[in-house]
PDB file of C-alpha atoms in Angstrom:
ATOM      1  CA  PRO I   1      24.644  35.732  17.143  1.00  0.00           C
ATOM      2  CA  LEU I   2      21.179  36.396  18.533  1.00  0.00           C
ATOM      3  CA  SER I   3      22.559  38.858  21.109  1.00  0.00           C
ATOM      4  CA  ASP I   4      24.401  40.755  18.367  1.00  0.00           C
ATOM      5  CA  MET I   5      21.258  40.895  16.252  1.00  0.00           C
ATOM      6  CA  LEU I   6      19.157  42.145  19.172  1.00  0.00           C
ATOM      7  CA  ALA I   7      21.725  44.856  19.906  1.00  0.00           C
ATOM      8  CA  THR I   8      21.522  45.946  16.254  1.00  0.00           C
ATOM      9  CA  LEU I   9      17.723  45.936  16.250  1.00  0.00           C
ATOM     10  CA  ARG I  10      17.591  48.167  19.318  1.00  0.00           C
ATOM     11  CA  ARG I  11      19.138  50.951  17.240  1.00  0.00           C
ATOM     12  CA  GLU I  12      16.303  50.773  14.707  1.00  0.00           C
ATOM     13  CA  ALA I  13      13.611  53.420  15.252  1.00  0.00           C
ATOM     14  CA  ASP I  14      10.707  51.216  14.155  1.00  0.00           C
ATOM     15  CA  VAL I  15      11.590  48.239  16.368  1.00  0.00           C
ATOM     16  CA  GLN I  16       9.746  47.862  19.646  1.00  0.00           C
ATOM     17  CA  ARG I  17      10.873  45.446  22.369  1.00  0.00           C
ATOM     18  CA  ILE I  18       8.043  43.451  23.979  1.00  0.00           C
ATOM     19  CA  ASP I  19       8.680  41.724  27.289  1.00  0.00           C
ATOM     20  CA  LEU I  20       6.936  38.379  27.495  1.00  0.00           C
ATOM     21  CA  VAL I  21       5.282  37.385  30.763  1.00  0.00           C
ATOM     22  CA  GLY I  22       3.688  34.167  31.926  1.00  0.00           C
ATOM     23  CA  LEU I  23       0.011  33.357  31.845  1.00  0.00           C
ATOM     24  CA  VAL I  24      -1.942  34.506  34.873  1.00  0.00           C
ATOM     25  CA  ASP I  25      -4.326  32.242  36.762  1.00  0.00           C
ATOM     26  CA  PHE I  26      -7.502  33.050  34.832  1.00  0.00           C
ATOM     27  CA  GLU I  27      -5.675  32.475  31.519  1.00  0.00           C
ATOM     28  CA  VAL I  28      -4.547  29.015  32.650  1.00  0.00           C
ATOM     29  CA  ILE I  29      -8.133  28.309  33.736  1.00  0.00           C
ATOM     30  CA  GLU I  30      -9.358  29.466  30.318  1.00  0.00           C
ATOM     31  CA  MET I  31      -6.788  27.215  28.612  1.00  0.00           C
ATOM     32  CA  ARG I  32      -8.028  24.250  30.647  1.00  0.00           C
ATOM     33  CA  GLU I  33     -11.684  25.072  29.911  1.00  0.00           C
ATOM     34  CA  VAL I  34     -11.007  25.172  26.169  1.00  0.00           C
ATOM     35  CA  ALA I  35      -9.181  21.838  26.348  1.00  0.00           C
ATOM     36  CA  ALA I  36     -11.808  20.234  28.593  1.00  0.00           C
ATOM     37  CA  GLY I  37     -14.805  21.648  26.716  1.00  0.00           C
ATOM     38  CA  HIS I  38     -16.607  22.755  29.856  1.00  0.00           C
ATOM     39  CA  GLU I  39     -16.410  25.293  32.676  1.00  0.00           C
ATOM     40  CA  LEU I  40     -13.999  24.376  35.459  1.00  0.00           C
ATOM     41  CA  LEU I  41     -15.410  24.103  38.957  1.00  0.00           C
ATOM     42  CA  GLY I  42     -13.936  23.114  42.302  1.00  0.00           C
ATOM     43  CA  GLU I  43     -11.097  20.645  41.728  1.00  0.00           C
ATOM     44  CA  GLY I  44     -10.630  21.803  38.140  1.00  0.00           C
ATOM     45  CA  VAL I  45      -9.961  25.369  39.246  1.00  0.00           C
ATOM     46  CA  GLU I  46      -7.628  24.154  42.007  1.00  0.00           C
ATOM     47  CA  LEU I  47      -5.705  22.125  39.413  1.00  0.00           C
ATOM     48  CA  ALA I  48      -5.344  25.179  37.174  1.00  0.00           C
ATOM     49  CA  HIS I  49      -4.061  27.236  40.103  1.00  0.00           C
ATOM     50  CA  ALA I  50      -1.588  24.471  41.027  1.00  0.00           C
ATOM     51  CA  VAL I  51      -0.292  24.252  37.448  1.00  0.00           C
ATOM     52  CA  ARG I  52       0.085  28.032  37.316  1.00  0.00           C
ATOM     53  CA  ARG I  53       2.122  28.012  40.531  1.00  0.00           C
ATOM     54  CA  GLU I  54       4.275  25.142  39.294  1.00  0.00           C
ATOM     55  CA  THR I  55       5.039  26.639  35.871  1.00  0.00           C
ATOM     56  CA  GLU I  56       4.920  30.381  36.676  1.00  0.00           C
ATOM     57  CA  GLY I  57       2.546  30.607  33.704  1.00  0.00           C
ATOM     58  CA  ASN I  58       5.142  29.568  31.101  1.00  0.00           C
ATOM     59  CA  PRO I  59       2.878  28.450  28.202  1.00  0.00           C
ATOM     60  CA  PHE I  60       5.168  25.625  27.039  1.00  0.00           C
ATOM     61  CA  PHE I  61       5.654  24.242  30.539  1.00  0.00           C
ATOM     62  CA  THR I  62       1.915  24.582  31.231  1.00  0.00           C
ATOM     63  CA  THR I  63       0.944  22.664  28.096  1.00  0.00           C
ATOM     64  CA  GLU I  64       3.556  19.958  28.603  1.00  0.00           C
ATOM     65  CA  LEU I  65       2.741  19.485  32.283  1.00  0.00           C
ATOM     66  CA  LEU I  66      -0.982  19.161  31.583  1.00  0.00           C
ATOM     67  CA  ARG I  67      -0.289  16.669  28.775  1.00  0.00           C
ATOM     68  CA  HIS I  68       1.975  14.700  31.105  1.00  0.00           C
ATOM     69  CA  LEU I  69      -0.634  14.648  33.868  1.00  0.00           C
ATOM     70  CA  GLY I  70      -3.219  13.327  31.440  1.00  0.00           C
ATOM     71  CA  GLU I  71      -0.948  10.622  30.011  1.00  0.00           C
ATOM     72  CA  ALA I  72       0.083   9.523  33.513  1.00  0.00           C
ATOM     73  CA  GLY I  73      -3.559   9.258  34.588  1.00  0.00           C
ATOM     74  CA  LEU I  74      -3.117  11.933  37.243  1.00  0.00           C
ATOM     75  CA  ILE I  75      -5.998  13.909  35.764  1.00  0.00           C
ATOM     76  CA  ARG I  76      -8.958  12.003  34.374  1.00  0.00           C
ATOM     77  CA  GLN I  77     -12.553  12.433  33.329  1.00  0.00           C
ATOM     78  CA  SER I  78     -15.182  11.671  35.944  1.00  0.00           C
ATOM     79  CA  ASP I  79     -18.486   9.959  35.163  1.00  0.00           C
ATOM     80  CA  ASP I  80     -20.099  13.307  34.334  1.00  0.00           C
ATOM     81  CA  GLY I  81     -17.329  14.103  31.831  1.00  0.00           C
ATOM     82  CA  ARG I  82     -15.509  16.635  33.981  1.00  0.00           C
ATOM     83  CA  TRP I  83     -11.740  16.502  34.499  1.00  0.00           C
ATOM     84  CA  VAL I  84     -10.595  15.812  38.050  1.00  0.00           C
ATOM     85  CA  ALA I  85      -7.181  15.360  39.668  1.00  0.00           C
ATOM     86  CA  SER I  86      -5.964  12.240  41.449  1.00  0.00           C
ATOM     87  CA  ASP I  87      -4.673  12.308  45.026  1.00  0.00           C
ATOM     88  CA  ASP I  88      -1.034  11.759  44.019  1.00  0.00           C
ATOM     89  CA  LEU I  89      -0.910  14.689  41.598  1.00  0.00           C
ATOM     90  CA  PHE I  90       2.644  15.879  40.791  1.00  0.00           C
ATOM     91  CA  GLU I  91       4.220  12.814  42.436  1.00  0.00           C
ATOM     92  CA  GLN I  92       5.017  11.028  39.163  1.00  0.00           C
ATOM     93  CA  GLY I  93       7.888  13.287  38.125  1.00  0.00           C
ATOM     94  CA  LEU I  94       8.233  15.804  35.325  1.00  0.00           C
ATOM     95  CA  PRO I  95       7.487  15.164  31.643  1.00  0.00           C
ATOM     96  CA  GLN I  96      10.634  14.368  29.661  1.00  0.00           C
ATOM     97  CA  SER I  97      10.057  17.295  27.302  1.00  0.00           C
ATOM     98  CA  VAL I  98      10.187  19.772  30.188  1.00  0.00           C
ATOM     99  CA  ARG I  99      13.277  18.113  31.646  1.00  0.00           C
ATOM    100  CA  GLU I 100      15.020  18.323  28.282  1.00  0.00           C
ATOM    101  CA  VAL I 101      14.245  22.010  27.796  1.00  0.00           C
ATOM    102  CA  VAL I 102      15.375  22.942  31.300  1.00  0.00           C
ATOM    103  CA  GLY I 103      18.465  20.743  31.016  1.00  0.00           C
ATOM    104  CA  GLN I 104      19.481  22.360  27.717  1.00  0.00           C
ATOM    105  CA  ARG I 105      19.094  25.865  29.145  1.00  0.00           C
ATOM    106  CA  VAL I 106      21.266  25.024  32.128  1.00  0.00           C
ATOM    107  CA  ASP I 107      23.883  23.094  30.153  1.00  0.00           C
ATOM    108  CA  ARG I 108      24.485  26.054  27.842  1.00  0.00           C
ATOM    109  CA  LEU I 109      25.970  27.910  30.802  1.00  0.00           C
ATOM    110  CA  GLY I 110      28.642  25.302  31.455  1.00  0.00           C
ATOM    111  CA  PRO I 111      29.366  22.653  34.105  1.00  0.00           C
ATOM    112  CA  ASP I 112      30.232  25.112  36.892  1.00  0.00           C
ATOM    113  CA  VAL I 113      26.833  26.815  36.702  1.00  0.00           C
ATOM    114  CA  ARG I 114      25.115  23.430  36.470  1.00  0.00           C
ATOM    115  CA  ARG I 115      26.919  22.217  39.588  1.00  0.00           C
ATOM    116  CA  VAL I 116      26.017  25.183  41.803  1.00  0.00           C
ATOM    117  CA  LEU I 117      22.426  25.347  40.545  1.00  0.00           C
ATOM    118  CA  SER I 118      21.973  21.620  41.238  1.00  0.00           C
ATOM    119  CA  GLN I 119      23.174  22.180  44.805  1.00  0.00           C
ATOM    120  CA  ALA I 120      20.943  25.265  45.112  1.00  0.00           C
ATOM    121  CA  ALA I 121      18.003  23.121  43.975  1.00  0.00           C
ATOM    122  CA  VAL I 122      18.570  20.812  46.953  1.00  0.00           C
ATOM    123  CA  ILE I 123      18.472  23.831  49.290  1.00  0.00           C
ATOM    124  CA  GLY I 124      15.068  24.774  47.887  1.00  0.00           C
ATOM    125  CA  ARG I 125      13.244  27.212  45.604  1.00  0.00           C
ATOM    126  CA  ASP I 126      14.843  30.115  47.512  1.00  0.00           C
ATOM    127  CA  PHE I 127      18.463  30.080  48.646  1.00  0.00           C
ATOM    128  CA  ASP I 128      21.097  32.457  49.993  1.00  0.00           C
ATOM    129  CA  VAL I 129      24.621  32.994  48.772  1.00  0.00           C
ATOM    130  CA  GLU I 130      26.344  32.312  52.100  1.00  0.00           C
ATOM    131  CA  LEU I 131      24.785  28.868  52.499  1.00  0.00           C
ATOM    132  CA  LEU I 132      25.255  27.891  48.849  1.00  0.00           C
ATOM    133  CA  ALA I 133      28.910  28.994  48.938  1.00  0.00           C
ATOM    134  CA  ALA I 134      29.506  26.803  51.998  1.00  0.00           C
ATOM    135  CA  VAL I 135      27.807  23.803  50.406  1.00  0.00           C
ATOM    136  CA  ALA I 136      29.490  24.246  47.022  1.00  0.00           C
ATOM    137  CA  ASP I 137      32.866  24.974  48.651  1.00  0.00           C
ATOM    138  CA  THR I 138      33.130  28.049  46.428  1.00  0.00           C
ATOM    139  CA  ASP I 139      34.300  31.595  47.078  1.00  0.00           C
ATOM    140  CA  GLU I 140      31.285  33.934  47.320  1.00  0.00           C
ATOM    141  CA  GLU I 141      32.616  36.268  44.612  1.00  0.00           C
ATOM    142  CA  GLN I 142      33.096  33.322  42.269  1.00  0.00           C
ATOM    143  CA  LEU I 143      29.626  32.100  43.133  1.00  0.00           C
ATOM    144  CA  LEU I 144      28.104  35.509  42.381  1.00  0.00           C
ATOM    145  CA  ASP I 145      29.731  35.441  38.934  1.00  0.00           C
ATOM    146  CA  LEU I 146      28.071  32.088  38.243  1.00  0.00           C
ATOM    147  CA  LEU I 147      24.726  33.317  39.566  1.00  0.00           C
ATOM    148  CA  ASP I 148      24.998  36.408  37.363  1.00  0.00           C
ATOM    149  CA  GLN I 149      25.167  34.086  34.353  1.00  0.00           C
ATOM    150  CA  ALA I 150      22.139  32.137  35.591  1.00  0.00           C
ATOM    151  CA  THR I 151      20.256  35.392  36.221  1.00  0.00           C
ATOM    152  CA  ALA I 152      21.036  36.692  32.721  1.00  0.00           C
ATOM    153  CA  ALA I 153      19.717  33.400  31.313  1.00  0.00           C
ATOM    154  CA  GLY I 154      16.478  33.808  33.263  1.00  0.00           C
ATOM    155  CA  LEU I 155      17.015  30.722  35.413  1.00  0.00           C
ATOM    156  CA  VAL I 156      17.228  32.502  38.767  1.00  0.00           C
ATOM    157  CA  THR I 157      16.273  35.945  40.044  1.00  0.00           C
ATOM    158  CA  GLU I 158      17.403  38.063  42.960  1.00  0.00           C
ATOM    159  CA  ILE I 159      14.733  38.312  45.647  1.00  0.00           C
ATOM    160  CA  GLU I 160      13.644  41.930  45.907  1.00  0.00           C
ATOM    161  CA  GLY I 161      14.256  43.710  49.187  1.00  0.00           C
ATOM    162  CA  THR I 162      17.002  41.309  50.282  1.00  0.00           C
ATOM    163  CA  VAL I 163      20.740  41.010  49.803  1.00  0.00           C
ATOM    164  CA  ASP I 164      22.401  37.827  48.540  1.00  0.00           C
ATOM    165  CA  ARG I 165      19.151  35.889  48.293  1.00  0.00           C
ATOM    166  CA  TYR I 166      17.999  34.266  45.072  1.00  0.00           C
ATOM    167  CA  SER I 167      15.051  32.250  43.828  1.00  0.00           C
ATOM    168  CA  PHE I 168      14.609  29.915  40.885  1.00  0.00           C
ATOM    169  CA  ALA I 169      12.555  31.745  38.261  1.00  0.00           C
ATOM    170  CA  HIS I 170      10.443  28.627  37.717  1.00  0.00           C
ATOM    171  CA  ALA I 171       9.635  25.918  40.229  1.00  0.00           C
ATOM    172  CA  LEU I 172      10.046  23.423  37.388  1.00  0.00           C
ATOM    173  CA  THR I 173      13.685  24.456  36.964  1.00  0.00           C
ATOM    174  CA  GLN I 174      14.406  23.656  40.595  1.00  0.00           C
ATOM    175  CA  HIS I 175      12.462  20.381  40.445  1.00  0.00           C
ATOM    176  CA  THR I 176      14.245  19.283  37.258  1.00  0.00           C
ATOM    177  CA  LEU I 177      17.713  19.943  38.653  1.00  0.00           C
ATOM    178  CA  TYR I 178      16.777  18.187  41.900  1.00  0.00           C
ATOM    179  CA  ASP I 179      15.326  15.143  40.138  1.00  0.00           C
ATOM    180  CA  ASP I 180      18.329  14.871  37.823  1.00  0.00           C
ATOM    181  CA  LEU I 181      20.630  14.208  40.776  1.00  0.00           C
ATOM    182  CA  ALA I 182      21.141  10.557  41.690  1.00  0.00           C
ATOM    183  CA  ALA I 183      19.518   9.611  45.008  1.00  0.00           C
ATOM    184  CA  SER I 184      22.869   8.981  46.711  1.00  0.00           C
ATOM    185  CA  ARG I 185      24.244  12.337  45.587  1.00  0.00           C
ATOM    186  CA  ARG I 186      21.072  14.146  46.701  1.00  0.00           C
ATOM    187  CA  ALA I 187      21.393  12.588  50.160  1.00  0.00           C
ATOM    188  CA  ARG I 188      25.002  13.727  50.437  1.00  0.00           C
ATOM    189  CA  VAL I 189      24.116  17.280  49.406  1.00  0.00           C
ATOM    190  CA  HIS I 190      21.282  17.332  51.957  1.00  0.00           C
ATOM    191  CA  ARG I 191      23.823  16.304  54.602  1.00  0.00           C
ATOM    192  CA  ARG I 192      26.274  19.043  53.574  1.00  0.00           C
ATOM    193  CA  ILE I 193      23.474  21.607  53.661  1.00  0.00           C
ATOM    194  CA  ALA I 194      22.398  20.500  57.141  1.00  0.00           C
ATOM    195  CA  ASP I 195      25.961  20.636  58.474  1.00  0.00           C
ATOM    196  CA  ALA I 196      26.515  24.078  56.923  1.00  0.00           C
ATOM    197  CA  LEU I 197      23.214  25.332  58.359  1.00  0.00           C
ATOM    198  CA  GLU I 198      24.229  24.248  61.853  1.00  0.00           C
ATOM    199  CA  THR I 199      27.477  26.185  61.548  1.00  0.00           C
ATOM    200  CA  LEU I 200      25.875  29.304  60.067  1.00  0.00           C
ATOM    201  CA  ALA I 201      22.979  29.346  62.554  1.00  0.00           C
ATOM    202  CA  GLY I 202      25.333  29.350  65.552  1.00  0.00           C
ATOM    203  CA  ASN I 203      23.290  29.982  68.696  1.00  0.00           C
ATOM    204  CA  ALA I 204      20.105  30.631  66.729  1.00  0.00           C
ATOM    205  CA  LEU I 205      19.343  27.060  65.707  1.00  0.00           C
ATOM    206  CA  GLU I 206      15.655  27.492  66.532  1.00  0.00           C
ATOM    207  CA  SER I 207      15.285  30.006  63.718  1.00  0.00           C
ATOM    208  CA  ARG I 208      16.284  27.385  61.144  1.00  0.00           C
ATOM    209  CA  ALA I 209      14.995  24.243  62.868  1.00  0.00           C
ATOM    210  CA  GLY I 210      12.567  23.426  60.063  1.00  0.00           C
ATOM    211  CA  GLU I 211      15.282  23.594  57.411  1.00  0.00           C
ATOM    212  CA  LEU I 212      17.638  21.522  59.547  1.00  0.00           C
ATOM    213  CA  ALA I 213      14.992  18.869  60.145  1.00  0.00           C
ATOM    214  CA  HIS I 214      14.140  18.687  56.436  1.00  0.00           C
ATOM    215  CA  HIS I 215      17.732  18.248  55.314  1.00  0.00           C
ATOM    216  CA  TYR I 216      18.711  15.761  58.034  1.00  0.00           C
ATOM    217  CA  VAL I 217      15.625  13.656  57.265  1.00  0.00           C
ATOM    218  CA  SER I 218      16.520  13.707  53.557  1.00  0.00           C
ATOM    219  CA  ALA I 219      20.149  12.762  54.310  1.00  0.00           C
ATOM    220  CA  THR I 220      18.779   9.297  55.249  1.00  0.00           C
ATOM    221  CA  LYS I 221      21.878   7.980  57.068  1.00  0.00           C
ATOM    222  CA  THR I 222      21.266   6.268  60.407  1.00  0.00           C
ATOM    223  CA  ALA I 223      23.603   8.741  62.101  1.00  0.00           C
ATOM    224  CA  ASP I 224      21.353  11.598  60.990  1.00  0.00           C
ATOM    225  CA  VAL I 225      18.148  10.226  62.541  1.00  0.00           C
ATOM    226  CA  VAL I 226      18.822  11.630  66.014  1.00  0.00           C
ATOM    227  CA  LYS I 227      19.535  15.081  64.628  1.00  0.00           C
ATOM    228  CA  ALA I 228      16.509  14.866  62.353  1.00  0.00           C
ATOM    229  CA  LEU I 229      14.355  14.002  65.366  1.00  0.00           C
ATOM    230  CA  THR I 230      15.871  16.778  67.503  1.00  0.00           C
ATOM    231  CA  TYR I 231      15.265  19.451  64.880  1.00  0.00           C
ATOM    232  CA  SER I 232      11.786  18.139  64.023  1.00  0.00           C
ATOM    233  CA  GLN I 233      10.849  18.509  67.695  1.00  0.00           C
ATOM    234  CA  MET I 234      12.419  21.966  67.793  1.00  0.00           C
ATOM    235  CA  ALA I 235      10.544  22.993  64.638  1.00  0.00           C
ATOM    236  CA  GLY I 236       7.300  21.740  66.173  1.00  0.00           C
ATOM    237  CA  GLU I 237       7.866  23.746  69.342  1.00  0.00           C
ATOM    238  CA  GLN I 238       8.656  26.852  67.310  1.00  0.00           C
ATOM    239  CA  ALA I 239       5.488  26.341  65.256  1.00  0.00           C
ATOM    240  CA  LEU I 240       3.401  26.205  68.438  1.00  0.00           C
ATOM    241  CA  LYS I 241       5.000  29.458  69.597  1.00  0.00           C
ATOM    242  CA  ARG I 242       4.106  31.039  66.240  1.00  0.00           C
ATOM    243  CA  LEU I 243       0.509  29.826  66.670  1.00  0.00           C
ATOM    244  CA  ALA I 244       0.872  27.566  63.625  1.00  0.00           C
ATOM    245  CA  PRO I 245      -0.613  24.273  64.933  1.00  0.00           C
ATOM    246  CA  ALA I 246      -0.960  22.699  61.470  1.00  0.00           C
ATOM    247  CA  ASP I 247       2.792  23.046  60.947  1.00  0.00           C
ATOM    248  CA  ALA I 248       3.445  21.753  64.459  1.00  0.00           C
ATOM    249  CA  LEU I 249       1.261  18.717  63.773  1.00  0.00           C
ATOM    250  CA  GLY I 250       3.467  17.782  60.827  1.00  0.00           C
ATOM    251  CA  TRP I 251       6.730  18.272  62.693  1.00  0.00           C
ATOM    252  CA  PHE I 252       5.706  16.296  65.801  1.00  0.00           C
ATOM    253  CA  SER I 253       4.248  13.499  63.659  1.00  0.00           C
ATOM    254  CA  GLN I 254       7.549  13.303  61.803  1.00  0.00           C
ATOM    255  CA  ALA I 255       9.491  13.315  65.067  1.00  0.00           C
ATOM    256  CA  LEU I 256       7.414  10.409  66.404  1.00  0.00           C
ATOM    257  CA  ASP I 257       8.041   8.425  63.196  1.00  0.00           C
ATOM    258  CA  LEU I 258      11.766   9.021  63.688  1.00  0.00           C
ATOM    259  CA  TYR I 259      11.506   8.067  67.379  1.00  0.00           C
ATOM    260  CA  ASP I 260      10.375   4.582  66.320  1.00  0.00           C
ATOM    261  CA  GLN I 261      13.721   4.123  64.531  1.00  0.00           C
ATOM    262  CA  ILE I 262      15.892   4.625  67.611  1.00  0.00           C
ATOM    263  CA  ALA I 263      16.045   3.286  71.139  1.00  0.00           C
ATOM    264  CA  ALA I 264      15.322   6.462  73.070  1.00  0.00           C
ATOM    265  CA  ASP I 265      14.157   7.458  76.531  1.00  0.00           C
ATOM    266  CA  GLU I 266      10.380   7.247  76.987  1.00  0.00           C
ATOM    267  CA  ARG I 267      10.509  10.771  78.399  1.00  0.00           C
ATOM    268  CA  LEU I 268      11.289  11.987  74.899  1.00  0.00           C
ATOM    269  CA  GLN I 269       8.334  10.051  73.499  1.00  0.00           C
ATOM    270  CA  PHE I 270       6.137  11.659  76.162  1.00  0.00           C
ATOM    271  CA  ASP I 271       7.334  15.152  75.194  1.00  0.00           C
ATOM    272  CA  LEU I 272       6.674  14.472  71.513  1.00  0.00           C
ATOM    273  CA  LEU I 273       3.178  13.169  72.252  1.00  0.00           C
ATOM    274  CA  ILE I 274       2.443  16.244  74.377  1.00  0.00           C
ATOM    275  CA  GLY I 275       3.555  18.454  71.480  1.00  0.00           C
ATOM    276  CA  LEU I 276       1.397  16.477  69.053  1.00  0.00           C
ATOM    277  CA  GLY I 277      -1.579  16.549  71.424  1.00  0.00           C
ATOM    278  CA  THR I 278      -1.235  20.319  71.862  1.00  0.00           C
ATOM    279  CA  ALA I 279      -1.259  20.837  68.096  1.00  0.00           C
ATOM    280  CA  GLN I 280      -4.250  18.496  67.713  1.00  0.00           C
ATOM    281  CA  ARG I 281      -6.126  20.370  70.431  1.00  0.00           C
ATOM    282  CA  GLN I 282      -5.504  23.723  68.758  1.00  0.00           C
ATOM    283  CA  ILE I 283      -6.855  22.565  65.396  1.00  0.00           C
ATOM    284  CA  GLY I 284      -9.787  20.726  66.987  1.00  0.00           C
ATOM    285  CA  ASP I 285      -8.621  17.228  66.056  1.00  0.00           C
ATOM    286  CA  PRO I 286     -10.505  14.614  68.163  1.00  0.00           C
ATOM    287  CA  ALA I 287      -7.471  12.318  67.869  1.00  0.00           C
ATOM    288  CA  ARG I 288      -5.907  14.402  70.645  1.00  0.00           C
ATOM    289  CA  ARG I 289      -7.685  12.283  73.261  1.00  0.00           C
ATOM    290  CA  GLU I 290      -5.934   9.085  72.152  1.00  0.00           C
ATOM    291  CA  THR I 291      -2.614  10.952  71.946  1.00  0.00           C
ATOM    292  CA  LEU I 292      -2.970  12.318  75.471  1.00  0.00           C
ATOM    293  CA  LEU I 293      -4.115   8.978  76.857  1.00  0.00           C
ATOM    294  CA  GLN I 294      -0.941   7.459  75.423  1.00  0.00           C
ATOM    295  CA  SER I 295       1.186  10.196  76.978  1.00  0.00           C
ATOM    296  CA  ALA I 296      -0.552   9.746  80.337  1.00  0.00           C
ATOM    297  CA  ALA I 297       0.116   5.992  80.221  1.00  0.00           C
ATOM    298  CA  ILE I 298       3.816   6.674  79.674  1.00  0.00           C
ATOM    299  CA  ALA I 299       3.852   9.118  82.593  1.00  0.00           C
ATOM    300  CA  MET I 300       2.270   6.500  84.846  1.00  0.00           C
ATOM    301  CA  ASP I 301       4.783   3.854  83.747  1.00  0.00           C
ATOM    302  CA  LEU I 302       7.544   6.310  84.623  1.00  0.00           C
ATOM    303  CA  ASP I 303       5.812   7.147  87.928  1.00  0.00           C
ATOM    304  CA  ASP I 304       6.218  10.786  86.891  1.00  0.00           C
ATOM    305  CA  ARG I 305       3.486  12.862  88.538  1.00  0.00           C
ATOM    306  CA  ASP I 306       4.587  16.135  86.890  1.00  0.00           C
ATOM    307  CA  ARG I 307       4.277  14.658  83.408  1.00  0.00           C
ATOM    308  CA  LEU I 308       0.920  13.107  84.283  1.00  0.00           C
ATOM    309  CA  VAL I 309      -0.365  16.526  85.297  1.00  0.00           C
ATOM    310  CA  ARG I 310       0.984  18.031  82.063  1.00  0.00           C
ATOM    311  CA  ALA I 311      -0.963  15.465  80.039  1.00  0.00           C
ATOM    312  CA  ALA I 312      -4.160  16.433  81.863  1.00  0.00           C
ATOM    313  CA  LEU I 313      -3.583  20.165  81.475  1.00  0.00           C
ATOM    314  CA  VAL I 314      -2.886  19.928  77.765  1.00  0.00           C
ATOM    315  CA  ASN I 315      -6.314  18.380  77.316  1.00  0.00           C
ATOM    316  CA  ASP I 316      -7.794  21.857  76.872  1.00  0.00           C
ATOM    317  CA  ASN I 317      -7.717  22.441  80.624  1.00  0.00           C
ATOM    318  CA  HIS I 318     -10.743  20.164  81.004  1.00  0.00           C
ATOM    319  CA  GLY I 319      -8.848  16.973  81.793  1.00  0.00           C
ATOM    320  CA  ALA I 320      -8.677  15.288  85.166  1.00  0.00           C
ATOM    321  CA  ILE I 321      -6.839  12.256  86.439  1.00  0.00           C
ATOM    322  CA  ALA I 322      -9.184   9.466  87.413  1.00  0.00           C
ATOM    323  CA  GLY I 323      -8.297   6.928  90.055  1.00  0.00           C
ATOM    324  CA  SER I 324      -7.491   4.383  87.326  1.00  0.00           C
ATOM    325  CA  GLY I 325      -4.932   6.755  85.827  1.00  0.00           C
ATOM    326  CA  HIS I 326      -7.003   7.502  82.719  1.00  0.00           C
ATOM    327  CA  LEU I 327      -7.572  10.977  81.321  1.00  0.00           C
ATOM    328  CA  VAL I 328     -11.276  11.770  81.427  1.00  0.00           C
TER     329      VAL I 328
END
């Protein structure tokens, strides 16, 4: 009925259509300042920016998310009366009101759209048709019909300048659909995504190593740990090649956590520590010394002179092997 009415109104000369857009950053900051009763500085501004990114400026989502954060104690007043954010901001889930609104919008489109969008949400904020079709076991033409419905409803948008790539219009939509899946079902979808990625990547696994690591880690089955470790290491190595040491630090740290879950060759542990130490060196982290000392100790236990030399060289080319076998 609303669509019919809008079509009729468009024929009226005195009717003007106004496209609504989300609040921009300074408007969200202004909203927070009015609510807080003081100017936002530092953490307050960062919070406003984070809320704007999360909600895409949707006024209802913005208001509800801020109310939820306050009720959950994730934002609070400091001793001087200013509002500050806690360290675990956004980790307490979405407010029920937002979940209900998003759920209603998706459910209006039918169970088929809900199913593919839920699987797309596990892929991430952005997703491509080929991967989603493989995961959903759906013909690409059929899938495009379903995505057309979601696009018309404003739930997803086509990414400009690309073909067959989509993005959720609001991060909250993706988060809601993801959170609404039971943990066991989410793990299974992560596994299907990882398996499909391996097939689609073919001989170019390095290009999607980060995605593969993420999905295998989230699959949580014991059988997936080795693959999760392998792709975490690969993602770390690719990050070092891209001169992105902060990313590499995360990937190698994750790989070492996974290494502790399996009985693996110490040579692999050495390689992971070297990767971690390299990333730490590049960002100026003093913890690199302890990392490289640990790697050198492994090399000595293995009686592997080449690896011992590598540990010294990674130490910013200023390391040397002392007679005791320590890096100095």
